[in-house]
Coordinates of C-alpha atoms and ligand atoms in Angstrom, one line a residue:
M8 CA 19.6 -2.8 -10.2
D9 CA 20.2 -3.2 -6.6
S10 CA 17.2 -1.2 -5.2
F11 CA 16.0 -1.7 -1.8
F12 CA 13.6 -4.0 -2.7
S13 CA 16.0 -6.3 -4.9
D14 CA 19.0 -6.6 -2.9
K15 CA 17.7 -8.2 0.6
S16 CA 21.2 -8.4 1.8
S17 CA 21.8 -4.6 1.6
K18 CA 23.0 -3.4 5.7
I19 CA 19.8 -1.6 6.9
L20 CA 19.8 0.5 9.9
I21 CA 17.0 0.5 12.4
A22 CA 17.5 3.5 14.6
G23 CA 15.4 2.8 17.6
H24 CA 14.3 -0.9 16.7
K25 CA 13.4 -1.8 20.5
G26 CA 10.3 1.1 20.4
L27 CA 6.9 0.7 19.0
V28 CA 7.6 1.6 15.4
G29 CA 11.1 0.2 14.8
S30 CA 10.3 -3.5 16.4
A31 CA 7.4 -3.6 14.1
I32 CA 9.9 -2.3 10.7
V33 CA 12.4 -4.7 12.3
K34 CA 9.3 -7.8 12.0
K35 CA 8.0 -6.4 8.7
L36 CA 11.9 -6.3 7.4
S37 CA 12.8 -9.9 8.7
E38 CA 9.2 -11.9 7.1
S39 CA 10.2 -9.7 3.9
G40 CA 13.7 -11.5 3.7
Y41 CA 16.0 -9.1 4.6
T42 CA 19.0 -10.5 6.3
N43 CA 21.3 -7.7 7.1
L44 CA 19.6 -5.7 9.9
L45 CA 21.9 -3.5 12.0
L46 CA 20.2 -2.9 15.2
R47 CA 22.0 -1.1 18.2
T48 CA 19.9 -0.8 21.3
H49 CA 20.0 2.9 23.3
S50 CA 22.8 1.7 25.7
E51 CA 24.7 0.3 23.0
L52 CA 24.7 3.3 21.2
D53 CA 23.7 6.6 21.9
L54 CA 22.2 8.7 19.2
T55 CA 22.4 12.0 20.8
R56 CA 26.0 11.7 20.9
Q57 CA 27.9 12.8 17.7
A58 CA 31.2 10.7 18.1
Q59 CA 29.7 7.6 18.6
V60 CA 27.3 8.1 16.2
E61 CA 30.0 8.7 13.6
K62 CA 31.8 5.8 14.5
F63 CA 29.0 3.8 14.1
F64 CA 28.4 4.4 10.8
S65 CA 32.0 4.5 9.2
T66 CA 33.0 1.2 11.3
H67 CA 29.6 -0.5 9.9
K68 CA 28.6 1.8 6.8
P69 CA 25.1 1.2 6.2
N70 CA 23.3 0.8 3.1
Y71 CA 20.0 2.2 3.9
V72 CA 18.6 4.1 7.2
I73 CA 15.0 4.1 9.0
L74 CA 15.1 6.6 11.2
A75 CA 12.3 5.9 14.5
A76 CA 14.6 6.4 17.2
A77 CA 13.3 9.5 19.1
K78 CA 12.2 11.1 22.5
V79 CA 8.4 10.2 22.1
G80 CA 5.3 10.4 24.4
G81 CA 1.6 11.6 24.9
I82 CA 0.1 15.2 25.8
H83 CA 1.5 15.1 29.3
A84 CA 5.0 14.1 28.8
N85 CA 5.7 16.8 25.5
N86 CA 3.9 19.5 27.8
T87 CA 6.1 18.4 30.8
Y88 CA 9.5 18.1 29.3
P89 CA 9.7 20.4 26.5
A90 CA 13.7 20.9 26.8
E91 CA 14.3 17.5 26.5
F92 CA 11.7 17.0 23.1
I93 CA 13.4 19.6 21.5
S94 CA 17.1 19.3 22.1
I95 CA 16.9 15.3 21.8
N96 CA 15.5 14.8 18.9
L97 CA 17.4 17.8 17.0
Q98 CA 20.4 16.1 18.0
I99 CA 19.3 12.3 17.2
Q100 CA 18.1 13.4 13.7
T101 CA 21.1 15.9 13.2
N102 CA 23.7 13.4 14.2
V103 CA 22.2 10.4 12.1
I104 CA 21.3 12.4 8.9
H105 CA 24.6 14.2 8.7
S106 CA 26.8 10.7 9.3
A107 CA 24.5 8.8 7.0
Y108 CA 25.3 11.7 4.1
T109 CA 28.7 11.7 4.6
N110 CA 29.2 7.9 4.9
E111 CA 27.3 7.3 1.6
V112 CA 24.3 5.4 3.0
K113 CA 22.2 5.0 -0.4
K114 CA 18.8 6.6 1.1
I115 CA 17.4 7.6 4.5
L116 CA 13.9 7.8 5.6
F117 CA 13.4 9.9 8.7
L118 CA 9.7 10.3 10.8
G119 CA 8.2 13.0 11.8
S120 CA 4.5 13.3 13.1
S121 CA 1.3 14.8 12.1
C122 CA 2.3 17.6 14.9
I123 CA 3.9 19.2 12.7
Y124 CA 0.5 20.6 11.1
P125 CA -0.9 24.5 12.3
K126 CA -3.5 23.7 15.0
Y127 CA -6.4 24.9 12.8
A128 CA -5.2 23.6 9.7
P129 CA -8.1 22.8 7.0
Q130 CA -9.1 19.3 7.9
P131 CA -8.1 17.0 6.2
I132 CA -4.5 18.1 6.4
K133 CA -2.7 18.2 2.9
E134 CA 1.4 17.8 2.8
D135 CA 1.5 21.6 1.8
A136 CA -0.3 22.9 5.1
L137 CA 3.1 22.7 6.5
L138 CA 4.5 26.1 8.2
T139 CA 1.1 27.9 7.3
G140 CA 0.4 28.9 10.8
P141 CA 1.1 28.7 14.6
L142 CA 1.5 25.1 16.2
E143 CA -0.6 23.5 19.0
Q144 CA 0.9 24.4 22.2
T145 CA 1.2 21.3 24.4
N146 CA 3.2 19.8 21.6
E147 CA 5.3 22.5 20.2
W148 CA 8.7 22.0 20.5
Y149 CA 8.9 18.2 19.6
A150 CA 6.6 19.7 16.5
I151 CA 9.3 22.4 15.8
A152 CA 12.4 19.4 15.9
K153 CA 10.3 17.5 13.8
I154 CA 9.5 20.1 11.3
A155 CA 13.6 20.8 11.7
G156 CA 13.9 17.1 10.4
I157 CA 11.9 17.4 7.3
K158 CA 13.7 20.5 6.6
M159 CA 16.9 18.7 6.9
C160 CA 16.3 16.0 4.4
Q161 CA 15.2 18.3 1.7
A162 CA 18.1 20.7 1.9
Y163 CA 20.5 17.8 1.9
R164 CA 18.5 16.2 -1.5
L165 CA 18.7 20.0 -2.8
Q166 CA 22.4 20.7 -2.1
Y167 CA 23.7 17.0 -2.6
N168 CA 21.3 15.2 -4.7
W169 CA 21.1 12.7 -2.1
D170 CA 18.3 10.5 -1.5
A171 CA 16.7 11.6 2.1
I172 CA 13.1 11.1 2.2
S173 CA 9.9 12.1 5.4
G174 CA 7.1 10.3 6.3
M175 CA 4.7 12.1 8.4
P176 CA 2.6 9.2 10.6
T177 CA -0.7 10.1 12.6
N178 CA -0.9 8.6 15.9
L179 CA 0.2 4.8 16.1
Y180 CA -0.7 2.1 18.4
G181 CA -0.3 -1.6 18.6
P182 CA 2.6 -4.4 20.2
N183 CA 5.6 -2.8 22.0
D184 CA 3.8 0.3 23.0
N185 CA 4.6 2.4 25.9
F186 CA 2.1 1.7 28.5
H187 CA 3.4 4.5 31.2
P188 CA 0.5 5.9 33.6
E189 CA 1.3 9.3 32.2
N190 CA 3.8 9.9 29.6
S191 CA 2.2 7.5 27.3
H192 CA -0.3 8.3 24.8
V193 CA -3.5 8.2 24.7
L194 CA -4.4 4.7 23.7
P195 CA -1.8 2.7 25.8
A196 CA -3.0 5.0 28.6
L197 CA -6.2 3.6 28.7
M198 CA -5.8 0.4 27.9
R199 CA -3.8 -0.2 31.0
R200 CA -6.2 2.0 33.1
F201 CA -9.2 0.0 31.8
H202 CA -7.3 -3.4 32.4
E203 CA -6.2 -2.6 35.8
A204 CA -9.9 -1.4 37.0
K205 CA -11.5 -4.5 35.9
V206 CA -9.1 -6.6 37.4
G207 CA -9.4 -4.5 40.6
N208 CA -13.1 -4.3 40.2
A209 CA -12.8 -0.7 40.3
K210 CA -16.1 1.3 39.6
E211 CA -14.9 3.9 37.5
V212 CA -12.1 5.0 35.1
V213 CA -10.4 8.6 35.1
V214 CA -10.0 9.7 31.3
W215 CA -8.3 13.1 30.2
G216 CA -10.0 16.2 29.1
S217 CA -13.6 16.6 27.4
G218 CA -13.5 13.5 25.4
S219 CA -14.6 16.0 22.3
P220 CA -11.1 16.0 20.5
L221 CA -11.0 14.2 17.4
R222 CA -7.9 11.6 16.5
E223 CA -6.9 9.2 13.7
F224 CA -5.1 6.1 14.9
L225 CA -2.9 3.8 12.5
H226 CA -2.1 0.3 13.5
V227 CA 1.9 0.5 13.8
D228 CA 1.8 -2.6 11.6
D229 CA 0.1 -0.5 8.9
L230 CA 2.7 2.2 9.4
A231 CA 5.7 -0.4 8.9
D232 CA 4.5 -1.6 5.9
A233 CA 4.2 1.5 4.8
V234 CA 7.3 2.8 5.8
V235 CA 9.1 -0.2 3.8
F236 CA 6.8 0.8 0.5
L237 CA 8.0 4.2 1.1
M238 CA 11.5 2.9 1.1
D239 CA 10.8 1.2 -2.0
K240 CA 8.6 3.7 -4.2
Y241 CA 9.2 7.1 -3.0
S242 CA 11.9 9.6 -3.8
G243 CA 10.6 13.4 -3.7
L244 CA 11.0 16.2 -1.6
E245 CA 8.2 16.9 0.0
H246 CA 7.1 14.6 3.1
V247 CA 4.4 11.9 2.8
N248 CA 1.4 11.7 5.1
I249 CA 0.7 8.3 6.4
G250 CA -3.1 7.5 8.0
S251 CA -5.9 5.6 8.3
G252 CA -8.3 8.0 7.2
K253 CA -10.7 7.7 10.1
E254 CA -10.7 9.6 12.7
V255 CA -12.7 9.0 16.0
S256 CA -13.2 11.1 19.2
I257 CA -11.8 10.3 22.4
K258 CA -14.9 9.4 23.7
E259 CA -15.4 7.3 21.1
L260 CA -12.5 5.8 21.2
A261 CA -12.3 5.3 25.4
E262 CA -15.7 3.5 24.6
L263 CA -14.1 1.0 22.2
V264 CA -10.9 0.7 24.9
K265 CA -13.2 -0.4 27.5
E266 CA -15.4 -3.1 25.7
V267 CA -12.1 -4.3 24.1
V268 CA -10.8 -4.8 27.7
G269 CA -13.8 -5.9 29.5
F270 CA -14.6 -3.0 31.5
Q271 CA -17.9 -2.8 33.0
G272 CA -17.6 0.7 35.4
E273 CA -18.1 4.1 34.5
L274 CA -16.0 7.0 32.8
V275 CA -15.5 10.0 34.8
W276 CA -13.8 12.8 33.1
D277 CA -10.7 14.8 33.9
S278 CA -11.5 18.6 32.7
S279 CA -8.0 19.4 34.3
K280 CA -6.1 17.6 32.2
P281 CA -5.3 19.5 28.7
D282 CA -7.2 18.4 24.8
G283 CA -4.6 19.2 22.7
T284 CA -5.0 19.9 19.4
P285 CA -8.8 19.4 18.4
R286 CA -8.6 17.8 15.1
K287 CA -5.9 16.5 13.4
L288 CA -6.8 14.4 10.4
M289 CA -4.1 14.1 7.8
D290 CA -4.8 13.7 3.6
S291 CA -3.1 10.6 3.0
S292 CA -4.0 10.3 -0.5
K293 CA -0.6 11.3 -1.9
L294 CA 0.2 7.9 -0.6
A295 CA -2.5 6.1 -1.3
G296 CA -1.6 7.4 -4.9
L297 CA 1.6 5.7 -4.8
G298 CA -0.4 2.6 -4.4
W299 CA -0.6 2.1 -0.5
V300 CA -3.4 1.9 1.8
P301 CA -3.5 0.4 5.4
K302 CA -5.3 -2.9 6.1
I303 CA -6.2 -3.0 9.7
S304 CA -9.0 -1.6 11.4
L305 CA -9.1 0.3 14.9
R306 CA -11.4 -2.8 16.4
D307 CA -8.9 -5.5 15.0
G308 CA -6.2 -3.4 15.8
L309 CA -7.3 -3.1 19.5
V310 CA -8.2 -6.2 19.9
D311 CA -4.5 -7.5 18.6
T312 CA -2.8 -4.5 21.0
Y313 CA -4.7 -6.2 24.1
K314 CA -3.7 -9.8 23.4
W315 CA 0.1 -8.5 23.7
Y316 CA -0.7 -6.8 26.2
L317 CA -1.8 -9.4 28.4
E318 CA 0.9 -11.9 27.4
Y319 CA 4.1 -9.0 27.8
V320 CA 3.0 -6.3 30.0
K321 CA -0.1 -7.1 32.7
Q322 CA 1.2 -7.4 36.4
Ligands
NDP413 N1 4.2 6.7 18.9 C1 3.1 7.6 17.7 O1 2.0 7.5 18.2 C2 4.2 8.0 17.2 C3 5.5 8.0 16.6 N2 6.4 8.8 16.1 C4 7.1 8.7 15.3 O2 7.7 7.5 15.6 C5 9.1 7.4 15.7 C6 9.2 6.2 16.3 O3 7.9 6.1 17.5 P1 7.2 5.2 18.7 O4 8.1 3.7 18.0 O5 6.6 5.6 19.0 O6 8.7 5.5 19.7 P2 9.5 4.6 21.3 O7 9.6 5.3 22.2 O8 8.7 3.5 21.2 O9 10.8 4.5 20.0 C7 11.8 4.9 20.5 C8 13.0 4.2 20.4 O10 13.9 5.4 20.8 C9 15.1 4.5 21.4 N3 15.7 6.3 21.8 C10 15.3 7.1 22.2 N4 16.5 7.9 22.5 C11 17.9 7.5 21.8 C12 19.0 7.9 22.1 N5 19.3 9.0 22.5 N6 19.7 6.9 21.4 C13 19.2 5.9 20.8 N7 17.9 5.2 21.0 C14 17.4 6.1 21.4 C15 14.5 4.6 22.6 O11 15.0 3.6 23.1 P3 14.9 3.6 24.9 O12 13.6 3.3 25.0 O13 15.8 2.8 25.0 O14 15.4 5.1 25.2 C16 13.3 3.9 21.8 O15 13.5 2.1 21.3 C17 9.4 8.6 16.5 O16 10.0 9.5 15.4 C18 8.3 9.4 16.6 O17 7.9 10.5 16.5 C19 5.2 9.9 14.3 C20 4.1 9.5 14.7 C21 3.3 9.4 15.9
F7E414 C1 1.2 11.5 18.3 C2 1.0 13.0 18.6 O1 0.4 12.5 20.2 C3 0.9 13.5 20.7 O2 -0.3 14.6 20.5 P1 -1.2 13.8 21.3 O3 -2.7 13.1 20.1 O4 -2.6 15.4 21.9 O5 -1.5 12.9 22.4 P2 -2.3 11.6 23.5 O6 -2.4 11.1 22.8 O7 -1.4 12.0 24.8 O8 -3.6 12.3 23.5 C4 -4.6 12.2 22.7 C5 -5.9 12.9 23.3 O9 -6.3 11.9 24.2 C6 -6.6 12.2 25.7 N1 -6.4 11.6 26.7 C7 -7.7 11.1 27.6 N2 -7.1 10.4 28.6 C8 -5.9 9.9 28.2 C9 -4.7 9.9 29.1 O10 -4.9 8.7 30.1 N3 -3.5 10.1 28.6 C10 -3.2 10.4 27.4 N4 -2.0 10.6 27.0 N5 -4.0 11.3 27.1 C11 -5.3 10.9 27.3 C12 -5.8 13.5 25.9 O11 -6.3 15.3 26.9 C13 -5.6 14.6 24.2 O12 -7.0 15.1 23.8 C14 1.7 14.8 20.8 O13 2.1 15.0 22.5 C15 3.0 13.8 20.0 O14 3.2 12.9 20.7 C16 1.9 13.3 18.7 O15 3.6 13.5 17.8

């Protein structure tokens, strides 16, 4: 009767609402008429602190939780801060999932990442490839935390018959992304570098690695749409892949970002930087079978993101 879609006045906690994913989910829910979103910044509520999290849940009693708060970063950040990536993510997800259960949240959605799968998983990667082989080293600490999150949702579902689900997004991008020069993901890093090179009349831009790795990108507005769809339509033990189904090489991506930004110079490849996993195209046919498909092409999404960057980020 009071399902996620039908009761627009339900109290919904969107943890991490200032981030790339959380902000897109807030926008999607607000546009869809949800009126009772519970939003706390990191400084207002530190999710690594168990006592703070428990107090928040027992005071505010959310009906639903979408967990989009995490320690997140690109290949360099993952490789450089392994202790933070495993410990912060384990703490956040353990505190939030457990307090959500004990405070009778009706449903929780946990977000993992496509890096949970084995480095050499058969492509496109189906959900059942989880734990079938060794992980990519550059992000194995983050991946281990994410796998623990999926397993925690499964364990609570099995023991308590509680509606905890997990979505596995592919590489995401869009407004409110992190544009840090070293710690961000490839797409915002290149957008910023090409923009600064264009403005500074630089002749060349450095791009990391060999350019040969393949990646699958999804605009964050599509991801937010899929998350709301899963909150309403999916209840099951297995996690669900959320991808675009389209992959590009890093070289193709760099050329596309260069074109969208309007940089006229050359690309220089820095082979001292790691390539990471060679390929991680997910099979998102389970989600398609439930009735959800993405809408935003990579080119349109890049144009939209650069427009946002010019309005909100550029110096
Ligand atoms: N971006 C991507 O390409 C992908 C992301 N994902 C997953 O999606 C989810 C969201 O990622 P994304 O939006 O990109 O990440 P962001 O870094 O953009 O956002 C994460 C948010 O979590 C908050 N946060 C971090 N630590 C804490 C804490 N201790 N207490 C409270 N809030 C905290 C951050 O606040 P603050 O900045 O103030 O610390 C930030 O607002 C994550 O689970 C991530 O693993 C999955 C696949 C790909
Ligand atoms: C979403 C996913 O994202 C991370 O994995 P990743 O896909 O390897 O991340 P990435 O976006 O940082 O790099 C993609 C590719 O791009 C190349 N590359 C070129 N030039 C730049 C560059 O300037 N910056 C970055 N970051 N990469 C660059 C880079 O060398 C690599 O070959 C996980 O750690 C983890 O966070 C996770 O789950």
